[in-house]
Short mmCIF file of C-alpha atoms in Angstrom, two decimals:
data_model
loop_
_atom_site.label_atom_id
_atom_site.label_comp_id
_atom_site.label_asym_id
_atom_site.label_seq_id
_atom_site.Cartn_x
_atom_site.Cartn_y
_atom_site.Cartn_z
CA UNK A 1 5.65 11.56 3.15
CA UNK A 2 4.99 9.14 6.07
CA UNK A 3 3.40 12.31 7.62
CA UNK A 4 0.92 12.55 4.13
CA UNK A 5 -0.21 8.61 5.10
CA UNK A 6 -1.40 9.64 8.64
CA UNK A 7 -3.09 13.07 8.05
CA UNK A 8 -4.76 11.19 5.16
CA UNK A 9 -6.20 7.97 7.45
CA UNK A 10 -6.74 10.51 10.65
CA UNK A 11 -8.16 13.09 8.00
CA UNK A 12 -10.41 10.44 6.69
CA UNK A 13 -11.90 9.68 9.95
CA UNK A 14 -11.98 12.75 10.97
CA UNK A 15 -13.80 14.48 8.08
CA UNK A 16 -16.49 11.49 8.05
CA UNK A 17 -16.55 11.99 11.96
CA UNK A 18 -17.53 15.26 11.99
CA UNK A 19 -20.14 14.99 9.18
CA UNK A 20 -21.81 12.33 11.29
CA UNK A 21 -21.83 14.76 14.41
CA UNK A 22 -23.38 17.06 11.81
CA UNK A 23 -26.52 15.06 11.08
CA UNK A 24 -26.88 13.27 14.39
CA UNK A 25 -26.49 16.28 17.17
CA UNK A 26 -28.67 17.58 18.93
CA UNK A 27 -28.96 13.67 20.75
CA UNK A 28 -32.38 12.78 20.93
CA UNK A 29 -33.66 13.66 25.00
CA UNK A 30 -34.47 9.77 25.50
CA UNK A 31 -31.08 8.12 25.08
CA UNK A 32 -31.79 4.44 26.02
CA UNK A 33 -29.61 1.34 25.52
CA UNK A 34 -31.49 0.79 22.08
CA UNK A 35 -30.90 4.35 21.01
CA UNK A 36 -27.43 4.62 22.15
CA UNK A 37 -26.80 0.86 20.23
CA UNK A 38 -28.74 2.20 16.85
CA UNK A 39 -26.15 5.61 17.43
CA UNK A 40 -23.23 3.80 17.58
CA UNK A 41 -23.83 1.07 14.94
CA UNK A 42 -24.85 3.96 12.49
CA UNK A 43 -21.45 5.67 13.32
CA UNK A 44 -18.91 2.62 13.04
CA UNK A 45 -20.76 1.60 10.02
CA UNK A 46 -20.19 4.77 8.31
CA UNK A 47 -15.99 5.10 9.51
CA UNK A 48 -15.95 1.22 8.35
CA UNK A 49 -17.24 1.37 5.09
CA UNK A 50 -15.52 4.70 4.51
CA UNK A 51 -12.09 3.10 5.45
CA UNK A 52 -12.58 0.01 3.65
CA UNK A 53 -14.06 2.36 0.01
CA UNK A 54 -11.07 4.21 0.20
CA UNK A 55 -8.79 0.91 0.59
CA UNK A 56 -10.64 0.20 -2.46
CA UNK A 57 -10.06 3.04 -4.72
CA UNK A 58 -6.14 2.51 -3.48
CA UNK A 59 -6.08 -1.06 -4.93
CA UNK A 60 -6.68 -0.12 -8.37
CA UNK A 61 -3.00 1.67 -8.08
CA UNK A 62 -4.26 5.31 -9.02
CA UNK A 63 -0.85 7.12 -10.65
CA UNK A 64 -2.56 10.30 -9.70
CA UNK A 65 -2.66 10.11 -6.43
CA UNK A 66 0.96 9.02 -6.12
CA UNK A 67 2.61 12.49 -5.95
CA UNK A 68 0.26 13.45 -3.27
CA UNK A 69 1.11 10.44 -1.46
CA UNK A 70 4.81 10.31 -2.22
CA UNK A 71 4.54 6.68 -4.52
CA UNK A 72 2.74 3.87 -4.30
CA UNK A 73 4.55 2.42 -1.66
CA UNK A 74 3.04 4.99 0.42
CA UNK A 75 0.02 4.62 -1.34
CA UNK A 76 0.02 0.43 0.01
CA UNK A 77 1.17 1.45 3.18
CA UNK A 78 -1.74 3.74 3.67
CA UNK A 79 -4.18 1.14 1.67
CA UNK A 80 -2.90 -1.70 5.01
CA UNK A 81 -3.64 1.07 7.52
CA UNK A 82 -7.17 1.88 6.40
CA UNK A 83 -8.25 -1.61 5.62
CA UNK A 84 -6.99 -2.48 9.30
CA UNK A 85 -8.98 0.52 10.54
CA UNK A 86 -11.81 -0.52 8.95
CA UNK A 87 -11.75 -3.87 10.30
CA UNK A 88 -11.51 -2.29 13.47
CA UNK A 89 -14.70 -0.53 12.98
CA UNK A 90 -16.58 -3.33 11.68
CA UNK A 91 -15.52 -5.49 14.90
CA UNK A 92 -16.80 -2.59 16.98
CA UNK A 93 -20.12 -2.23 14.75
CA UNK A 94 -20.67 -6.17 15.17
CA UNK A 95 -20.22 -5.87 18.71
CA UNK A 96 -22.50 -3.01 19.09
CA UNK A 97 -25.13 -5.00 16.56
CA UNK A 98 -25.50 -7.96 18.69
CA UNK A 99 -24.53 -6.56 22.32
CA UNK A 100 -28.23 -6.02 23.13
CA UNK A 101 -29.05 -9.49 21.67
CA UNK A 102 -26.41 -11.23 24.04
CA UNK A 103 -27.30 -8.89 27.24
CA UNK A 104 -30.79 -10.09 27.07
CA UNK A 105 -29.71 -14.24 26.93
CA UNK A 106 -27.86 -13.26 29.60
CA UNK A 107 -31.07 -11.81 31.57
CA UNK A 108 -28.86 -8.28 31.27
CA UNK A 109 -31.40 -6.41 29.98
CA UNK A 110 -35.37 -6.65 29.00
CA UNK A 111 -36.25 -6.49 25.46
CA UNK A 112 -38.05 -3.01 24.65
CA UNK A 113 -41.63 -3.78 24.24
CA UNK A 114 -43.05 -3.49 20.36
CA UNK A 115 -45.39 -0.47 19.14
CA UNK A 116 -48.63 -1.19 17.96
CA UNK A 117 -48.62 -1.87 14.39
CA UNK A 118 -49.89 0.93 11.74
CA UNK A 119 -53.78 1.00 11.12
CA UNK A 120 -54.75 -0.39 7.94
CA UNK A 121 -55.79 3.09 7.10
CA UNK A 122 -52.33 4.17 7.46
CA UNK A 123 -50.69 1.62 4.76
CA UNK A 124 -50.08 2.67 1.46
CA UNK A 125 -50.15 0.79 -1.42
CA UNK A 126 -47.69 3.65 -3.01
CA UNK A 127 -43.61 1.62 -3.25
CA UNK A 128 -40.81 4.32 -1.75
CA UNK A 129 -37.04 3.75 -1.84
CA UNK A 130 -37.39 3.73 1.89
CA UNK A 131 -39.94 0.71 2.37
CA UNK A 132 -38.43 -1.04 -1.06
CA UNK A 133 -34.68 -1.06 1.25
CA UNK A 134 -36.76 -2.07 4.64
CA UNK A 135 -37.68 -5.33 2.68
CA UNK A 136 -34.00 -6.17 2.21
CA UNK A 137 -33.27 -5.43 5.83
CA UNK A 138 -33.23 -9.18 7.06
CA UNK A 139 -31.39 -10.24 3.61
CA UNK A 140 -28.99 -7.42 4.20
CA UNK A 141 -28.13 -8.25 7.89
CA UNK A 142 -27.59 -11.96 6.90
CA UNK A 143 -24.59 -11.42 4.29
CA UNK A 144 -23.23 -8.30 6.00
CA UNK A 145 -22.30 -10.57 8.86
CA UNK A 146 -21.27 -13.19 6.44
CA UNK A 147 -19.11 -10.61 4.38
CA UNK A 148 -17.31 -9.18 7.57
CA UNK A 149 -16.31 -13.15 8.99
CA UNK A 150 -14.37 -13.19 5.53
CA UNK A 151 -13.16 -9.54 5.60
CA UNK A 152 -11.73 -10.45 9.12
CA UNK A 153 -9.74 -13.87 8.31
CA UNK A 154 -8.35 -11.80 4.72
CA UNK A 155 -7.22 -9.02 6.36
CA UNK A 156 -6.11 -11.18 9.14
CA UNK A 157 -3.95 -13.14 6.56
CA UNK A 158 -2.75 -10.55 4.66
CA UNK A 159 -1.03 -9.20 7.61
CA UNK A 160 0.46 -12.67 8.63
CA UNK A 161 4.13 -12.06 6.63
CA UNK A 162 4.55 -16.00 6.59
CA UNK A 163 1.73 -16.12 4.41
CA UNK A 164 2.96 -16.87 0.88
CA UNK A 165 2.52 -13.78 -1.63
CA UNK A 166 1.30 -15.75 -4.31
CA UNK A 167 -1.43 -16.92 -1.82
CA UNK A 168 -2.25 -13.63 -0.64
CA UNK A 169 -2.50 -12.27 -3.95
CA UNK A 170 -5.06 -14.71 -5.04
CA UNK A 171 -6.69 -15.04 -1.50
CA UNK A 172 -6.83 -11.27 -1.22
CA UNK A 173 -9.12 -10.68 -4.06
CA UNK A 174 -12.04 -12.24 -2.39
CA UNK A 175 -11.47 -8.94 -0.57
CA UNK A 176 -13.09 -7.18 -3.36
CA UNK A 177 -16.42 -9.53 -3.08
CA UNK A 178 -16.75 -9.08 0.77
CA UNK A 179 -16.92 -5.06 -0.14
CA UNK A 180 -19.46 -5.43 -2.80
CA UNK A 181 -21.88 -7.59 -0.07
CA UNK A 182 -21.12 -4.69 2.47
CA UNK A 183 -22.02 -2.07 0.19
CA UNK A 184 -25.26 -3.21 -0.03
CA UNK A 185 -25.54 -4.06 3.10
CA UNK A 186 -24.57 -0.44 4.01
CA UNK A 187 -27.50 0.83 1.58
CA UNK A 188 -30.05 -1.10 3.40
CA UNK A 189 -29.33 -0.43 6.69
CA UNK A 190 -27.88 2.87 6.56
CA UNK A 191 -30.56 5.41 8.46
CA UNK A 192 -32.63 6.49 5.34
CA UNK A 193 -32.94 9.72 6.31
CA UNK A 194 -28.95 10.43 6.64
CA UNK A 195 -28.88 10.19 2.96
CA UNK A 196 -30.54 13.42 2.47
CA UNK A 197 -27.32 14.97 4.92
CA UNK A 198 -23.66 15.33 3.95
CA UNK A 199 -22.54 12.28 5.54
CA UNK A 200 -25.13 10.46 3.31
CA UNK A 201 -24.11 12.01 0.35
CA UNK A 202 -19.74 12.21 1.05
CA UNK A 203 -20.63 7.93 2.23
CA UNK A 204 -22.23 7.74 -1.22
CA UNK A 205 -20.02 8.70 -3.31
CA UNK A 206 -17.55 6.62 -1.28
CA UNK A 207 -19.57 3.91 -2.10
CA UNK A 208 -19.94 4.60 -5.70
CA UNK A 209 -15.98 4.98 -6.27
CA UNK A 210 -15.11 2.21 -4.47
CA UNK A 211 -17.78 -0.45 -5.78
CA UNK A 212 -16.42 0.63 -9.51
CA UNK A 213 -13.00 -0.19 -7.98
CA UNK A 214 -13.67 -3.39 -7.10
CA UNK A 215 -15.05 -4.24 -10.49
CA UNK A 216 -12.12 -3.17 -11.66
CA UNK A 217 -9.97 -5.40 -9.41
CA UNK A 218 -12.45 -8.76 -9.73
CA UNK A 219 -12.30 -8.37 -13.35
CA UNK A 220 -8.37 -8.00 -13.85
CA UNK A 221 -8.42 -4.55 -14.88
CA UNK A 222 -5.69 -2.97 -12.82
CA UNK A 223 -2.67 -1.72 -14.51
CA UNK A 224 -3.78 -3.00 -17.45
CA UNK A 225 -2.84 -0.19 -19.50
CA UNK A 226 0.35 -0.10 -18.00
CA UNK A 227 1.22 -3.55 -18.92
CA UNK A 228 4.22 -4.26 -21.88
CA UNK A 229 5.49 -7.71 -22.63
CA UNK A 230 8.78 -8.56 -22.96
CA UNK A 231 11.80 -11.53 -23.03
CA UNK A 232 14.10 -12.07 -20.88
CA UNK A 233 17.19 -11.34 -22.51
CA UNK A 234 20.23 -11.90 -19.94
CA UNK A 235 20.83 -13.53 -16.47
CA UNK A 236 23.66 -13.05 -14.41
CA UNK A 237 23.60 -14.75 -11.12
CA UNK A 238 26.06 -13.95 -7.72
CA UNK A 239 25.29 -17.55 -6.07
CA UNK A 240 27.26 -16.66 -3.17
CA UNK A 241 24.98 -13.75 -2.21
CA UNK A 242 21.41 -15.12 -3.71
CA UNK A 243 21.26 -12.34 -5.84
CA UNK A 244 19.73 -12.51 -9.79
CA UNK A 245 20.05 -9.90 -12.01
CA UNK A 246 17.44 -10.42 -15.00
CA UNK A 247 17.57 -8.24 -18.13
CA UNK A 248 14.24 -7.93 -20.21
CA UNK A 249 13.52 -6.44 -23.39
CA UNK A 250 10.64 -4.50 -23.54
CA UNK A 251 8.31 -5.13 -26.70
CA UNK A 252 6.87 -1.39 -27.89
CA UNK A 253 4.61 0.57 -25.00
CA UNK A 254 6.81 0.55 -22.34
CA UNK A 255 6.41 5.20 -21.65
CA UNK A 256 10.06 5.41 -19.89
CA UNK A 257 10.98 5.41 -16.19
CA UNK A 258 12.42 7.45 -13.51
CA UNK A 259 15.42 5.75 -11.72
CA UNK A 260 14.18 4.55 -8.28
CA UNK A 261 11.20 3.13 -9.72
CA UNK A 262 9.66 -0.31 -9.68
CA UNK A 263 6.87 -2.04 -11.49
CA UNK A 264 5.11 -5.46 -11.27
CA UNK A 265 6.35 -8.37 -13.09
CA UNK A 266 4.64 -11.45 -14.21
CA UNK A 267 7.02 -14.67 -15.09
CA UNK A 268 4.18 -17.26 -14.81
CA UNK A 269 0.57 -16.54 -14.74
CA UNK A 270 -0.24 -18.63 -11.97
CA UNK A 271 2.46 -17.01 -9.38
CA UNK A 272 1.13 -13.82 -10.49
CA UNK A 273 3.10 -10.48 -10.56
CA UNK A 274 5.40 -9.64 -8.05
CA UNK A 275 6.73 -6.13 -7.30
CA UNK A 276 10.67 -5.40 -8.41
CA UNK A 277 12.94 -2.58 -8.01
CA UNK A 278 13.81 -1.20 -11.59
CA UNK A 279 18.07 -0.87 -11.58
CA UNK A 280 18.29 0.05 -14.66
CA UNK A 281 17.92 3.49 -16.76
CA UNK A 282 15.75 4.36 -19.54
CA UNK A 283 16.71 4.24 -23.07
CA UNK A 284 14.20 4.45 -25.88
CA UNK A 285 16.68 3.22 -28.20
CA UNK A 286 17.91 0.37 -26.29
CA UNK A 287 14.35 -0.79 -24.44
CA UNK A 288 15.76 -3.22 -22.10
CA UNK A 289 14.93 -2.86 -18.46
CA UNK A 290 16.70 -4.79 -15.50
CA UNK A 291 16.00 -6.61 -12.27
CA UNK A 292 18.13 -6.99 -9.29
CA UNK A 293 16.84 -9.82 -6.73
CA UNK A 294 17.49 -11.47 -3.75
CA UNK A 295 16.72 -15.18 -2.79
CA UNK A 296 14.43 -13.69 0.24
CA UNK A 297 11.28 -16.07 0.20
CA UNK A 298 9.95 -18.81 -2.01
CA UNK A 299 9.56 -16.77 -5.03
CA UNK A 300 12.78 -15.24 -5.32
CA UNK A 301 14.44 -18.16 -4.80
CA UNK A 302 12.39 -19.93 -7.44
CA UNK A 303 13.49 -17.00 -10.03
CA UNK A 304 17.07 -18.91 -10.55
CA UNK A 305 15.72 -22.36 -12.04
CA UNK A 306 13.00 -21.77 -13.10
CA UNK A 307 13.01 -18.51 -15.75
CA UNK A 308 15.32 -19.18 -18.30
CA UNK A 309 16.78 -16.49 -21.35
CA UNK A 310 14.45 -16.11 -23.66
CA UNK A 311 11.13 -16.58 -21.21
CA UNK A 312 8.20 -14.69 -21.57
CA UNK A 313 7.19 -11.67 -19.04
CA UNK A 314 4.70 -9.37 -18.55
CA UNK A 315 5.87 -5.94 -16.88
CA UNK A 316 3.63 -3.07 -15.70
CA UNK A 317 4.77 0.32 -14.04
CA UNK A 318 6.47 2.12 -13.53
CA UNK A 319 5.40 3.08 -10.13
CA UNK A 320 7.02 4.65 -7.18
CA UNK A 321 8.18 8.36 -6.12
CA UNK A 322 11.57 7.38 -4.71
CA UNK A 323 13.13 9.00 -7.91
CA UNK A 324 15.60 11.72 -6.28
CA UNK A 325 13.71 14.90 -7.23
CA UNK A 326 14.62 18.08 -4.41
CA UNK A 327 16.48 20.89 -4.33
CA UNK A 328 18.48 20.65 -1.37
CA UNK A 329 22.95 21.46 -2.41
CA UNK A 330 23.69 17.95 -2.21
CA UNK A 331 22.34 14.22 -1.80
CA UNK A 332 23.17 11.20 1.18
CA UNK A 333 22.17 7.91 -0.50
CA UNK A 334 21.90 4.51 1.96
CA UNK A 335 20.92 1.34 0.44
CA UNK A 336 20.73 -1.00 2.96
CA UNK A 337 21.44 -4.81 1.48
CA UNK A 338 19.05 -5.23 -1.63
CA UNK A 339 17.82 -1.59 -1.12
CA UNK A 340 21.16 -0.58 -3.40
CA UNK A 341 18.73 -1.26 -6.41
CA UNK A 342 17.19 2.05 -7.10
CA UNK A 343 20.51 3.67 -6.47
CA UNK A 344 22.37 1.65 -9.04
CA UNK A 345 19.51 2.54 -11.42
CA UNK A 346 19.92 6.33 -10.17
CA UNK A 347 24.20 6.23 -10.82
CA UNK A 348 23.42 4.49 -14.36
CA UNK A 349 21.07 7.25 -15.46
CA UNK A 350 24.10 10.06 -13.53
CA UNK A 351 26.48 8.24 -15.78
CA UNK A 352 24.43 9.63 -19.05
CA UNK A 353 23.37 12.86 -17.45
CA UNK A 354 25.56 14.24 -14.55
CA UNK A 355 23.89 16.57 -12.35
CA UNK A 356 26.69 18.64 -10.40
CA UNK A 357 25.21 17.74 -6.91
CA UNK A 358 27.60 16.19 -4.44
CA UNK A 359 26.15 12.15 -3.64
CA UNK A 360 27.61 10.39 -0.82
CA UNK A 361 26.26 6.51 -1.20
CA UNK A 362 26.74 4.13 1.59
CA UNK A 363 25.95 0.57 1.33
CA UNK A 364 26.01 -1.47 3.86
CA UNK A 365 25.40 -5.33 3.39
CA UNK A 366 26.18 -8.42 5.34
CA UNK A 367 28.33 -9.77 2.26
CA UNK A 368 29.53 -8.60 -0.53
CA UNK A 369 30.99 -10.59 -3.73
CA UNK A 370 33.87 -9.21 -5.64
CA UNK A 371 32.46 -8.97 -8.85
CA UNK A 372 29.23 -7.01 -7.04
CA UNK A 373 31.94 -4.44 -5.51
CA UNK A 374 33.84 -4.42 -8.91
CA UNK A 375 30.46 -3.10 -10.84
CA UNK A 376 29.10 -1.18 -7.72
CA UNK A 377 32.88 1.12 -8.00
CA UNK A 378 32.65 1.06 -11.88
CA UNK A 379 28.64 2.25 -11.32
CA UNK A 380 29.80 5.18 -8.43
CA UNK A 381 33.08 6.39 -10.51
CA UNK A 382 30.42 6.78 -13.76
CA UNK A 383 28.21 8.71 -11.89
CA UNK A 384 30.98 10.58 -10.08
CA UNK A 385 29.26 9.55 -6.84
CA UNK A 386 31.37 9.03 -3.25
CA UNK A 387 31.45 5.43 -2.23
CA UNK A 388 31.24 4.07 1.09
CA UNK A 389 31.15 0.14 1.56
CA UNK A 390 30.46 -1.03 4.87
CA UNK A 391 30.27 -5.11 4.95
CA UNK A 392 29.05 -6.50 8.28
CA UNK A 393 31.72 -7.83 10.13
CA UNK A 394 34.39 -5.70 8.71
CA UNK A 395 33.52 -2.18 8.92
CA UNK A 396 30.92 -2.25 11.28
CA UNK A 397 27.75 -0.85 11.15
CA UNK A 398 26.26 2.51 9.97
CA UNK A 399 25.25 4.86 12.34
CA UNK A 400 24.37 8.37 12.52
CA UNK A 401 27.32 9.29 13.91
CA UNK A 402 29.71 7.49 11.01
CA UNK A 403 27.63 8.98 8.58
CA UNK A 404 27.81 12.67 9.95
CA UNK A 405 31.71 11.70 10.26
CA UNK A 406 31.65 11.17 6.85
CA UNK A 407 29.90 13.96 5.48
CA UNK A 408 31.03 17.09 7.45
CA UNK A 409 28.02 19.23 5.75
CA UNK A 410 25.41 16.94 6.33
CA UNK A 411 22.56 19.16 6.60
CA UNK A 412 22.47 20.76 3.60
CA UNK A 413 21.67 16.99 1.95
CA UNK A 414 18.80 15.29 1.38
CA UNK A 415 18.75 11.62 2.42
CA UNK A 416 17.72 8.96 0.60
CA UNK A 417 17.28 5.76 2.08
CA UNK A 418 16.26 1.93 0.79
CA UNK A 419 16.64 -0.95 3.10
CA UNK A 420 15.26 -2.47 5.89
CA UNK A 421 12.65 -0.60 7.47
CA UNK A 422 13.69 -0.33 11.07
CA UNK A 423 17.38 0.56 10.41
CA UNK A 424 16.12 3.83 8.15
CA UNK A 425 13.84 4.34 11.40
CA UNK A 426 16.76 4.15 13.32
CA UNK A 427 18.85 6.60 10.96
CA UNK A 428 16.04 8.92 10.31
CA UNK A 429 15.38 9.26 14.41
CA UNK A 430 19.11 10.08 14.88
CA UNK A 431 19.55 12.41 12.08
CA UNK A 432 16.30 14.61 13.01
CA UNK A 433 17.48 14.72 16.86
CA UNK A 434 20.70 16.29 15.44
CA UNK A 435 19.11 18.82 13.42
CA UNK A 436 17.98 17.22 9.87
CA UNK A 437 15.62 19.71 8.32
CA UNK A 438 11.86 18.54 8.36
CA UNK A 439 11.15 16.62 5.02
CA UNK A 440 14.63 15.98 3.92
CA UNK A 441 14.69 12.05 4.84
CA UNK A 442 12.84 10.05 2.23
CA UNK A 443 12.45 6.17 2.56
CA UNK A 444 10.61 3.70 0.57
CA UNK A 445 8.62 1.25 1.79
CA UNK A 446 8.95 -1.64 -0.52
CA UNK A 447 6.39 -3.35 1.37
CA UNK A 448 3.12 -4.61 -0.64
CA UNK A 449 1.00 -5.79 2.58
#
């Protein structure tokens, strides 16, 4: 599915690209600096506006898209990529914008000499679209330039990991205002007569979808349909690993979940929701759903202290497509630390349903507390799944090799992996340079920025 996330952003660029080719080519015989600068700024305009609509649409968490995308997981990761694509095109179309301005300060170049203006004979008192926009062209320059300064320092922050969540949550909706200020600057200074073309018309209805989508976001519409309230019911906390496992019960609305699949949840209004894998399975009759965390940042380590049994919560999802759906003869779990969470979920739901597939699950962790292992064997005998424990220090590390070791007919599985992101690199590298079938390694990327 990573593949899906870069033939979307290429495909994206591409597509727009060639539309732009489209309306622009033949060149025009007398390419001069101001031409070539007008060419250019018309071009990265378009591919930035397009990248950043699109990052738009994404934040609004469309469920139909995530099958195409493989989750919403993918879904953010390809949300960061075009957003950081964009910005790269609207540092490029700045440049280009004032690189005449600063070559002739610099005695660089001589300012093009102005045209006669239009006999009075030639005015018309008659208002078109075209002359109504050219009266909003100084307006529009102003607060695009303004809009991309705070574009740049969001998007800067958001990818800045020691920036606190809560922070960037609340920091990154200004997001949303700097797009509505470039969509209109993008209306007004877009070439009028490219609107008539394809590109106009695709960049359009870019614009449209994504200026609705960043309504939606500024006025707290997102997931709001999917949202159920709930209590927290149970806590059970492993001190000596960080870890908090939080039992809610859902209050009616809650539509069922897959096992692998997270959602959002909201202790305190003012932290704001924070994404959680679900480890629990679904039972209408029993609507509880539960939380496994780990003391990993300021939040998480807040969750202990501060939210008591019987708190309030808001919970919206589910999300996700890491939910063990193939074909292939057998299955090759690896939860890497807190990554066992979907899995448990996934061996709770076997427990209720068995499916006659083989599942080899290895979980390897820096530490591991006895009563953890005690529930992780009761969880794996359940499900009838094949347990492999490998604590840090004691057995070593997984490697391709170990795991091929320990499942002889490895290539007839499908491997599911959870963890931290450069270690399922590192597996998924090995495993395809000894002959993993194309599309059989799937690995979420619980990763919201």
């Amino acid at each position: 599915m990573l593949r899906n996330i870069q033939l979307s952003l290429w495909g994206l660029i591409a597509g727009l690209t060639a539309l732009w080719l489209f309306a622009y080519l033949p060149l025009t015989e007398d390419l001069s600096v101001i031409v070539i600068r007008n060419l250019l700024a018309q071009y990265s305009g378009v591919i930035g506006i397009g990248a950043m609509s699109v990052a738009m649409i994404l934040a609004v968490r469309p469920v139909w898209l995530e099958p195409k995308l493989g989750g919403l997981d993918k879904s953010y990761r390809l949300h960061k990529w075009l957003g950081i694509s964009g910005l790269v095109a609207a540092v490029f179309h700045w440049i280009v914008v004032n690189g005449p301005k600063w070559a002739m300060s610099l005695g660089l170049l001589t300012a093009p000499e102005r045209g006669a203006p239009p006999d009075a004979g030639e005015a018309t008192d008659i208002a078109t679209i075209e002359s109504t926009l050219n009266g909003f062209r100084e307006i529009a320059e102003g607060l695009g330039e303004k809009a991309f300064y705070v574009a740049a320092l969001l998007i800067a922050l958001a990818l800045i990991k020691r920036f606190p969540y809560r922070l960037f949550a609340k920091t990154h909706l200004f997001i949303a205002v700097a797009y509505l200020v470039l969509v209109f600057h993008t209306v007004v200074l877009m070439d009028f007569s490219t609107w008539g073309q394809p590109v106009g018309i695709v960049t359009g209805l870019l614009l449209f979808s994504g200026t609705l989508s960043a309504v939606l976001v500024l006025t707290r519409q997102v997931g709001k349909r999917r949202k159920v309230a709930g209590t927290v019911e149970e806590q059970n906390q492993l001190a000596d690993m960080d870890v908090l496992e939080t039992t809610i019960r859902l209050d009616d609305g809650w539509k069922g979940h897959k096992s692998g699949q997270f959602a959002f949840v909201t202790f305190d209004k003012s932290e704001g929701a924070h994404p959680f894998t679900i480890a629990s399975a679904w039972d209408a009759r029993d609507p509880r759903i539960m939380f496994i965390t780990k003391g990993l940042g300021d939040y998480t380590n807040f969750l202990p202290e501060h939210v008591k049994v019987g708190a309030k919560a808001v919970v919206e999802g589910p999300y996700g497509g890491f939910t063990f759906d193939d074909t292939p003869a057998r299955q090759i779990w690896i939860g890497g630390g807190i990554g066992i969470t979907p899995f448990i979920a996934r061996m709770k739901q076997l427990a209720k349903t068995p499916d006659d597939r083989p599942v080899d699950l290895f979980h390897t962790t820096p530490h591991l507390a006895p009563e953890a292992r005690k529930k992780l064997i009761a969880d794996a005998e359940a499900a009838g799944v094949t347990l492999h424990i490998m604590v840090d220090g004691q057995d070593g590390f997984l490697t391709g090799d170990r795991l091929r070791s320990a499942v002889p007919d490895w290539t007839s599985a499908s491997v599911w992996f959870c963890g931290p992101a450069a270690f399922g690199d590192a597996i998924r590298r090995d495993l395809a340079t000894k002959g993993m079938p194309r599309g059989a390694f799937h690995q979420e990327l619980f990763n919201m920025r």
